[in-house]
XYZ file of C-alpha atoms in Angstrom:
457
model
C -29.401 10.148 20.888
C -27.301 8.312 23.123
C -29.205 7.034 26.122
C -28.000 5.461 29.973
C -28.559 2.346 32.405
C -29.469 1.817 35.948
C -29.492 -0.846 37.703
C -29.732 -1.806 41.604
C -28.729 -5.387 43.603
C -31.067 -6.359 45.815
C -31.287 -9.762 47.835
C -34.921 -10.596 46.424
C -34.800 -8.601 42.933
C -32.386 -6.783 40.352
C -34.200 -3.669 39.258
C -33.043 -1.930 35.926
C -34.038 1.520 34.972
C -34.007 3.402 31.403
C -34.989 7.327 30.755
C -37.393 7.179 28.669
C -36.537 8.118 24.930
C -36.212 11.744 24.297
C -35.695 12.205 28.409
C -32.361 12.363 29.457
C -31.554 11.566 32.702
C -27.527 13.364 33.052
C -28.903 16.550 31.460
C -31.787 16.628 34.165
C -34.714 16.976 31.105
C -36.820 14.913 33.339
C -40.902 14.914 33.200
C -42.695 16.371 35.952
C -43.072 13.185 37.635
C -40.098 11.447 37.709
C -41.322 7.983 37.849
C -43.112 8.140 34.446
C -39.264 9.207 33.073
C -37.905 5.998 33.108
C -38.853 2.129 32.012
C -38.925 0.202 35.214
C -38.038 -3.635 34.910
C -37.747 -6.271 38.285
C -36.119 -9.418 37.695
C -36.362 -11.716 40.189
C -32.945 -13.420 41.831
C -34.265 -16.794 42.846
C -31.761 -19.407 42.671
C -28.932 -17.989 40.528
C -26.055 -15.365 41.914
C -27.059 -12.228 42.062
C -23.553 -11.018 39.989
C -24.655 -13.178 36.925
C -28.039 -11.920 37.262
C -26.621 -8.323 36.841
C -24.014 -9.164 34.047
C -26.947 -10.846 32.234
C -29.559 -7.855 32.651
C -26.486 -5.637 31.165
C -25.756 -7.652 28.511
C -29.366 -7.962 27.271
C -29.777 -4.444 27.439
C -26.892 -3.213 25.294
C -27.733 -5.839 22.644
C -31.018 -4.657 22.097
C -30.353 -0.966 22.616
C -26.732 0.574 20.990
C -27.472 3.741 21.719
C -26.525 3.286 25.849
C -23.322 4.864 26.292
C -23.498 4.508 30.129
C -24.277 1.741 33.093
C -24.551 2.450 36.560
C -24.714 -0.356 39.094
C -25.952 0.575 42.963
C -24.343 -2.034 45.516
C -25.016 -2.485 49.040
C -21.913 -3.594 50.424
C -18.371 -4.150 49.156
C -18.438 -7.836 48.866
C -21.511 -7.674 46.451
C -19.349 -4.813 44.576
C -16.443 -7.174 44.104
C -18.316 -10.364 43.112
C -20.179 -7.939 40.600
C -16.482 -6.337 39.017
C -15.204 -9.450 38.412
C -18.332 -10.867 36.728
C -17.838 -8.095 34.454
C -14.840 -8.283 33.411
C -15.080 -11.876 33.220
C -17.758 -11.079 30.544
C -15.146 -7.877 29.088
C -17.808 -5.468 29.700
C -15.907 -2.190 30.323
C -18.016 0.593 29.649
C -19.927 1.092 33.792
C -19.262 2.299 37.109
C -20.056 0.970 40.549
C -21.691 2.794 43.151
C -23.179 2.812 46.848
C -27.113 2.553 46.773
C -27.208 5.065 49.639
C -25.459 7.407 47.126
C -27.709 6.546 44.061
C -31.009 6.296 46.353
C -29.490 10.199 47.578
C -29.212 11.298 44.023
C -32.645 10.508 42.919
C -34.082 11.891 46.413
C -32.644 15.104 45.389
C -32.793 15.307 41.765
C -37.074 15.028 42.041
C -36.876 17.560 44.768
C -38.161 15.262 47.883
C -35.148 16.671 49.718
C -35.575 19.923 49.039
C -34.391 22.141 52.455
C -32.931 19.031 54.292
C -30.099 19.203 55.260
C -29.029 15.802 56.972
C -31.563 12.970 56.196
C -31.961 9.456 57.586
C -32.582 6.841 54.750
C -34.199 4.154 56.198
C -33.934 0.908 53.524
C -36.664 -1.808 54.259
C -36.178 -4.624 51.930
C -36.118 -8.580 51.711
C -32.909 -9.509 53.320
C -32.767 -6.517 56.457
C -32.999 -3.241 57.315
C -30.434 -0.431 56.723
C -30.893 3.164 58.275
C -28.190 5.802 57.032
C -27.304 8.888 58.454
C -26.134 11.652 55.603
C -25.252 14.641 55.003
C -27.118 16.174 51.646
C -24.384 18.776 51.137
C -21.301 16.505 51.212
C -22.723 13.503 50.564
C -20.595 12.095 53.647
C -22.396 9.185 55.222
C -22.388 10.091 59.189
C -23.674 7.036 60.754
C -24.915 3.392 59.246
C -26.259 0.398 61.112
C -28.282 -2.483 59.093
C -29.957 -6.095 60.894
C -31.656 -8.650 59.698
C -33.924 -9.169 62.599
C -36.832 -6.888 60.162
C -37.265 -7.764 56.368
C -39.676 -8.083 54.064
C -38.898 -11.936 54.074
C -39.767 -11.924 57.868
C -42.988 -10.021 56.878
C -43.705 -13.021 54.636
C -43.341 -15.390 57.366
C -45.632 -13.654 59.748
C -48.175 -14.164 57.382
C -47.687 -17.386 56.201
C -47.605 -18.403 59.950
C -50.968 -16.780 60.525
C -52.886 -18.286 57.639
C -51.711 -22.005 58.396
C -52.791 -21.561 62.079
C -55.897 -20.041 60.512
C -56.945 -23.598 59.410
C -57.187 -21.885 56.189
C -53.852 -23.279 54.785
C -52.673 -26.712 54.817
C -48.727 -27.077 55.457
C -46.895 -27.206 52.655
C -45.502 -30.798 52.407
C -42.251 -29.852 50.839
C -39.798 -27.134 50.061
C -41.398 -26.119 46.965
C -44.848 -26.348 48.242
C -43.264 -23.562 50.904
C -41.568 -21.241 48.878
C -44.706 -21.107 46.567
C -46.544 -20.389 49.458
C -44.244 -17.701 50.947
C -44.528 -16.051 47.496
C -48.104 -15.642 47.965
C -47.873 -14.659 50.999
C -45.645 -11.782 49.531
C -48.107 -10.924 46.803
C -50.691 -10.185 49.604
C -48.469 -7.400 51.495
C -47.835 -5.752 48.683
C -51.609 -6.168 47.308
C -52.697 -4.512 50.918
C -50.463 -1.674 50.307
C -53.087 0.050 48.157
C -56.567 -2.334 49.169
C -58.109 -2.614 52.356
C -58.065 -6.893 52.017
C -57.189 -9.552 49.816
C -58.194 -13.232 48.588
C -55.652 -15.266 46.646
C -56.234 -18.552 46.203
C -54.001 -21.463 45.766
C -53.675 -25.013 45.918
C -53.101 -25.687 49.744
C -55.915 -22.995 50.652
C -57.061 -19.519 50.270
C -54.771 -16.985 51.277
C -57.508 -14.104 53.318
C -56.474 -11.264 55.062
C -57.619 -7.819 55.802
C -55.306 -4.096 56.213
C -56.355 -4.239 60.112
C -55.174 -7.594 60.492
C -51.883 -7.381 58.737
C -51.124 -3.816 60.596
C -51.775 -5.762 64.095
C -49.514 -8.917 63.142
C -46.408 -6.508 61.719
C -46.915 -3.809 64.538
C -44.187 -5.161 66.602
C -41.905 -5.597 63.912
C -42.146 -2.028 62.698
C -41.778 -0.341 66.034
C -38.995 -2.351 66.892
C -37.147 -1.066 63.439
C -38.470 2.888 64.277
C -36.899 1.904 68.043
C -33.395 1.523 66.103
C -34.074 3.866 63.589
C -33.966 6.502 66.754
C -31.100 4.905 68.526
C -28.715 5.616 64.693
C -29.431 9.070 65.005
C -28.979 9.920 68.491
C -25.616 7.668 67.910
C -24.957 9.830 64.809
C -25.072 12.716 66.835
C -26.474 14.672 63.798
C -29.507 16.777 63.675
C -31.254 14.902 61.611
C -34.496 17.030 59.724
C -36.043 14.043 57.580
C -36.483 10.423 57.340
C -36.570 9.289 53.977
C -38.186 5.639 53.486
C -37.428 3.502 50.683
C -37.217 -0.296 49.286
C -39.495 -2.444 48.568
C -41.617 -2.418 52.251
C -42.137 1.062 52.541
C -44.838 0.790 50.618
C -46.408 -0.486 53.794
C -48.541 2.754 54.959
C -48.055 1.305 58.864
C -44.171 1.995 58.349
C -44.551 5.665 58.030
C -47.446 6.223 60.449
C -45.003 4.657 63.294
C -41.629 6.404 62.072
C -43.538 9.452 62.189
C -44.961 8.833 65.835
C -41.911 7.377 67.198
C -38.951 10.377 65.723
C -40.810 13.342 65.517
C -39.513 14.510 62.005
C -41.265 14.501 58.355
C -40.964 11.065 56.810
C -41.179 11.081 53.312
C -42.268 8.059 50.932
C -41.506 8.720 47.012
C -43.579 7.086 44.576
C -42.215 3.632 43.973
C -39.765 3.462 46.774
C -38.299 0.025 45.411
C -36.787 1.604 42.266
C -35.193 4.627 44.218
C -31.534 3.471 43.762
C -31.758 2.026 40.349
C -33.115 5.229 38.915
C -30.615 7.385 41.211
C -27.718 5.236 39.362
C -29.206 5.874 36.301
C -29.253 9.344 36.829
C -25.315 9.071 38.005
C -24.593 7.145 34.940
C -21.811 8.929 33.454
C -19.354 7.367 29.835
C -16.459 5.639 31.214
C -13.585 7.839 30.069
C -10.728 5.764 28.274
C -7.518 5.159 29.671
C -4.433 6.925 27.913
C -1.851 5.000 26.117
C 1.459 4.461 28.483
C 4.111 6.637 27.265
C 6.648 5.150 25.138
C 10.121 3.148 26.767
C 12.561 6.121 25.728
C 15.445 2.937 25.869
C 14.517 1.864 22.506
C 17.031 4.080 20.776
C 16.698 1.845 17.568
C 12.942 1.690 16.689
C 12.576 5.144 14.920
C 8.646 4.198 15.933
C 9.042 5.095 19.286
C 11.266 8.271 18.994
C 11.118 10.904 16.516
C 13.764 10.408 13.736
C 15.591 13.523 14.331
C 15.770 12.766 18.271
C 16.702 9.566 17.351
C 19.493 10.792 15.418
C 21.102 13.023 17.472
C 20.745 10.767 20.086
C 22.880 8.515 18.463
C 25.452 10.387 16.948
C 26.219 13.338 19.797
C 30.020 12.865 21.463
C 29.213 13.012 24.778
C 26.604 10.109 24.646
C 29.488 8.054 22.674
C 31.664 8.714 25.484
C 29.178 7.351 28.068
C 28.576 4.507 26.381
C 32.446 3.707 26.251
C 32.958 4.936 29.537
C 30.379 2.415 30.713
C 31.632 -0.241 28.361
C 35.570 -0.121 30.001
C 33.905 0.186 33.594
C 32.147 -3.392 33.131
C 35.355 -4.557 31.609
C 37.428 -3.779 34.612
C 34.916 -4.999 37.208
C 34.663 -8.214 35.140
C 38.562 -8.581 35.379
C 38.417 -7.536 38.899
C 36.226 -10.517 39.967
C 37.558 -13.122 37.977
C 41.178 -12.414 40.114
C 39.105 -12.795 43.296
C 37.483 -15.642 41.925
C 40.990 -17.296 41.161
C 42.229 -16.518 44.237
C 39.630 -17.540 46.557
C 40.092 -21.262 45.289
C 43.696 -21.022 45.784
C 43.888 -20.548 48.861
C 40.806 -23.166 49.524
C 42.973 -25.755 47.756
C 46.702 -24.950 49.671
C 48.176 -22.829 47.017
C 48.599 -20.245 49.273
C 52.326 -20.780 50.568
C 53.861 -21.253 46.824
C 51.730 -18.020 45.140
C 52.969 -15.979 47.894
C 56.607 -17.437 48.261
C 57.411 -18.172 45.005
C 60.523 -16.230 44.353
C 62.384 -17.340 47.535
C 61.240 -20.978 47.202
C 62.426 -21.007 43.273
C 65.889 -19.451 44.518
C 66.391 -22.312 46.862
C 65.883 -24.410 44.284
C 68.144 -23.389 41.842
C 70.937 -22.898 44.802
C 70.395 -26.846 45.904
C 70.629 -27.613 42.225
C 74.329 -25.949 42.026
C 75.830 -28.318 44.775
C 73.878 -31.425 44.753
C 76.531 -33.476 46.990
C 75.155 -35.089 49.906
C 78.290 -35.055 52.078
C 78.970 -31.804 51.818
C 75.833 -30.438 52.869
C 75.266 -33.100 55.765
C 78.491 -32.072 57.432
C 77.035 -29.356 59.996
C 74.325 -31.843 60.582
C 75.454 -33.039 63.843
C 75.621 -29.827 65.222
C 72.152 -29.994 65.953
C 69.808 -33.350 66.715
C 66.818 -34.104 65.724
C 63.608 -34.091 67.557
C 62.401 -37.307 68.639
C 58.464 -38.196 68.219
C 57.878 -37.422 72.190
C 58.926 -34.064 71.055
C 57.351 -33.542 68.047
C 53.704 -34.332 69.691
C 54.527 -31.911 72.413
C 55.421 -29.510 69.857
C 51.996 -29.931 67.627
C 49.838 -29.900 70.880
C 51.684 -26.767 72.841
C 49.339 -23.815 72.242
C 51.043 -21.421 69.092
C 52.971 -18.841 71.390
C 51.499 -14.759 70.821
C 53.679 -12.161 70.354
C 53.341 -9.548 73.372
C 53.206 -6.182 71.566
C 55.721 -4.055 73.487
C 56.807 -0.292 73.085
C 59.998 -0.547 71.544
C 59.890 -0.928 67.314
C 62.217 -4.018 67.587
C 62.533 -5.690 63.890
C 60.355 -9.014 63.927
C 62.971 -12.216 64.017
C 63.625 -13.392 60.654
C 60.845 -16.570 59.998
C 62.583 -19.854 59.765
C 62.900 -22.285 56.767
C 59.089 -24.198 58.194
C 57.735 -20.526 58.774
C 54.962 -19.968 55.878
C 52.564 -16.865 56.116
C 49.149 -18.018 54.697
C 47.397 -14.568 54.855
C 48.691 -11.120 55.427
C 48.507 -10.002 59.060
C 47.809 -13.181 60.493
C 50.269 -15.178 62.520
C 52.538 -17.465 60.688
C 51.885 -21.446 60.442
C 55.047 -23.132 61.938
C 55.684 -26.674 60.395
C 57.437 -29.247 62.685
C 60.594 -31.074 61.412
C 59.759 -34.569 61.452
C 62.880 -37.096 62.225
C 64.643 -38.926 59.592
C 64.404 -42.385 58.251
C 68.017 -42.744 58.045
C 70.804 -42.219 60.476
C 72.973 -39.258 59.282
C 76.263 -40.717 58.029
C 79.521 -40.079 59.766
C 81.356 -36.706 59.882
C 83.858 -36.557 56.677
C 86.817 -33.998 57.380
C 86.726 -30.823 55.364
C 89.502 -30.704 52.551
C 91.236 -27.375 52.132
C 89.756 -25.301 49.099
C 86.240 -26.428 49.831
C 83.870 -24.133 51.953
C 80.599 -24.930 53.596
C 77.807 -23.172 54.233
């Protein structure tokens, strides 16, 4: 018979909780008294995190016990749930499920019947760190209203009585750290002793710890009316009608808590048996198998691995036309984009290195090549040459610094002038780049007549 975990985080203790065997918790085949259902076990924190304390308690338990299918852990807040989930899976422990104490301290209030009829509830949480009063709703589980302090704990309850036994003269000062934290530990052991006995007498080395139920009441009785004070204030600022006060942790054992919650709000306050081990038994209770994750579903792109895809599939797949014809069609796109780019490519760095004017003008420059190559005399071709003169270097400067002259666009559709020999268009629809003539080196050589027979151009 399989069988479930509990556990709750608390600042001062980690409580675990086990149905007994032959009681299970999930199927609600509970004994009459709820408390005697389950094995109760304390551990306290002291100096180590409270997240390896937990991952420790788990792991002891499911070593000596196979048979627990399920682990519920209460938390208080979501920084202690996060430091506990990554302990875990730091450990690989997979199987468990995190949940809000208020929840699990809700489901065991319930499940023994101490709720029965009550609507909204106040759970008011007195333990060693602080104080915590919750505002629910028992139908929806919806939490209406939270507040917790610090300013009332059960370590503040320690203090008070430590304090009053050293003025006392009964208890020497504890020279040292340790000699105070043993101290404060049996100062703890007393208020929980006068829970159930009218006085108490421990003795230890710096003195004897004495104190009676009347004198504990009267030092704590400001404390406790101060924490019913803002008990009242959460549920007026809940703005719920609130029908019970439910007290729980590990102070509300303290009869003086309920006699001044009752006096102070009006309302039944109830106290179940054990109030410490109310959320560790309610996550017990909740403790449900972690269902496993499904396996992802299988990359359909691996057309090959006959693993993946069914053999058939994978065979039509493969051999129907009109997947052929995608793949080619596909194949002769990526071609054509490649060849597409690599012209860019080629003619982005001509242009960058001055290729521009000889790419785009190549057929007229190569036929003025080849018609300077069929008359190759000098004299000829320098006859017209004094017809015009040529620039001197005062007019070439003005000529490179004058501003390049825009053409005024006009109505008519005149033909543009013909561009000159030093006329070179770089880029298409941009204005041409004009090249001055620069002067010769030489003087041109004298006129020779023209002979009959011989034209010039």
């Amino acid at each position: 018979m399989s069988s479930v975990l509990g556990v709750s985080v608390g600042a001062g203790a980690v409580r675990v909780a086990r149905p007994h065997a032959g009681n299970s918790a999930e199927r609600g085949a509970l004994r009459p008294n709820p408390v005697d259902a389950f094995d109760l076990q304390a551990i306290p924190v002291g100096e180590r995190r409270t997240e390896e304390l937990v991952a420790d308690a788990i792991g002891a338990v499911l070593a000596a016990d196979p048979r627990v299918s399920a682990t519920a852990v209460a938390y208080r807040d979501e920084q202690t749930a996060r430091a506990i989930r990554a302990e875990l899976a730091r450990r690989q422990f997979t199987n468990y499920e995190l949940v809000p104490d208020v929840v699990a301290a809700l489901e065991f209030l319930e499940y023994s019947g101490d709720l029965q009829g009550f609507g909204t509830v106040a759970i008011y949480d007195l333990g060693a760190s602080g104080l915590s009063v919750t505002v629910v709703d028992t139908a929806t589980r919806q939490v209406c209203f939270s507040e917790r302090t610090s300013d009332i704990s059960g370590d503040y309850l320690d203090s008070l009585i430590r304090e009053q036994q050293i003025a006392s003269g009964r208890i020497a000062h504890p020279p040292d750290a340790s000699g105070l934290a043993a101290l404060d530990a049996l100062c703890r052991t007393a208020k929980e002793q006068l829970s159930e006995n009218s006085a108490v007498a421990l003795p230890s080395t710096e003195g004897l710890v004495l104190l009676s139920q009347e004198n504990f009441e009267a030092l704590i009785m400001l404390a406790v009316e101060s924490s019913a004070r803002m008990t009242r204030d959460v549920i007026q600022r809940s703005e719920q009608q609130v029908q019970a006060v439910a007290v729980i942790g590990g102070c509300a054992q303290i009869p003086l808590v309920a006699r001044v919650l009752r006096r102070w709000l009006g309302v039944p306050v109830l106290v179940p048996a054990n109030p410490g081990t109310v959320a560790s038994r309610g996550a017990a209770i909740m403790a449900r198998p972690v269902q496993p994750r499904p396996a992802p579903a299988p990359f359909a792109a691996a057309f090959e691995n006959s693993s993946i895809l069914p053999p058939d599939a994978t065979t039509a797949l493969l051999t129907s036309t009109g997947a052929v014809e995608k793949i080619s069609r596909r194949r002769e796109i990526s071609m054509a984009g490649v060849a597409v780019g690599a012209l860019v490519v080629v003619s982005a760095i001509g242009v960058s290195l001055g290729w521009g004017p000889q790419v785009l003008e190549h057929d007229s420059q190569s036929s003025d090549a080849a018609t300077s190559s069929a008359a190759p005399t000098t004299t000829q071709s320098s006859a017209s040459v004094p017809t015009s003169v040529a620039p001197t270097t005062d007019a070439t400067n003005e000529q490179l610094a004058a501003p390049p002259q825009r053409q005024e666009t006009t109505t008519t559709d005149a033909p543009p002038p013909a561009p000159g020999p030093n006329t070179f268009t770089i880029i298409p629809g941009l204005p041409p780049v004009v090249v001055p003539t620069l002067p010769p080196l030489f003087p041109a050589p004298a006129a020779v007549p023209a002979q009959p027979g011989i034209s010039h151009r």
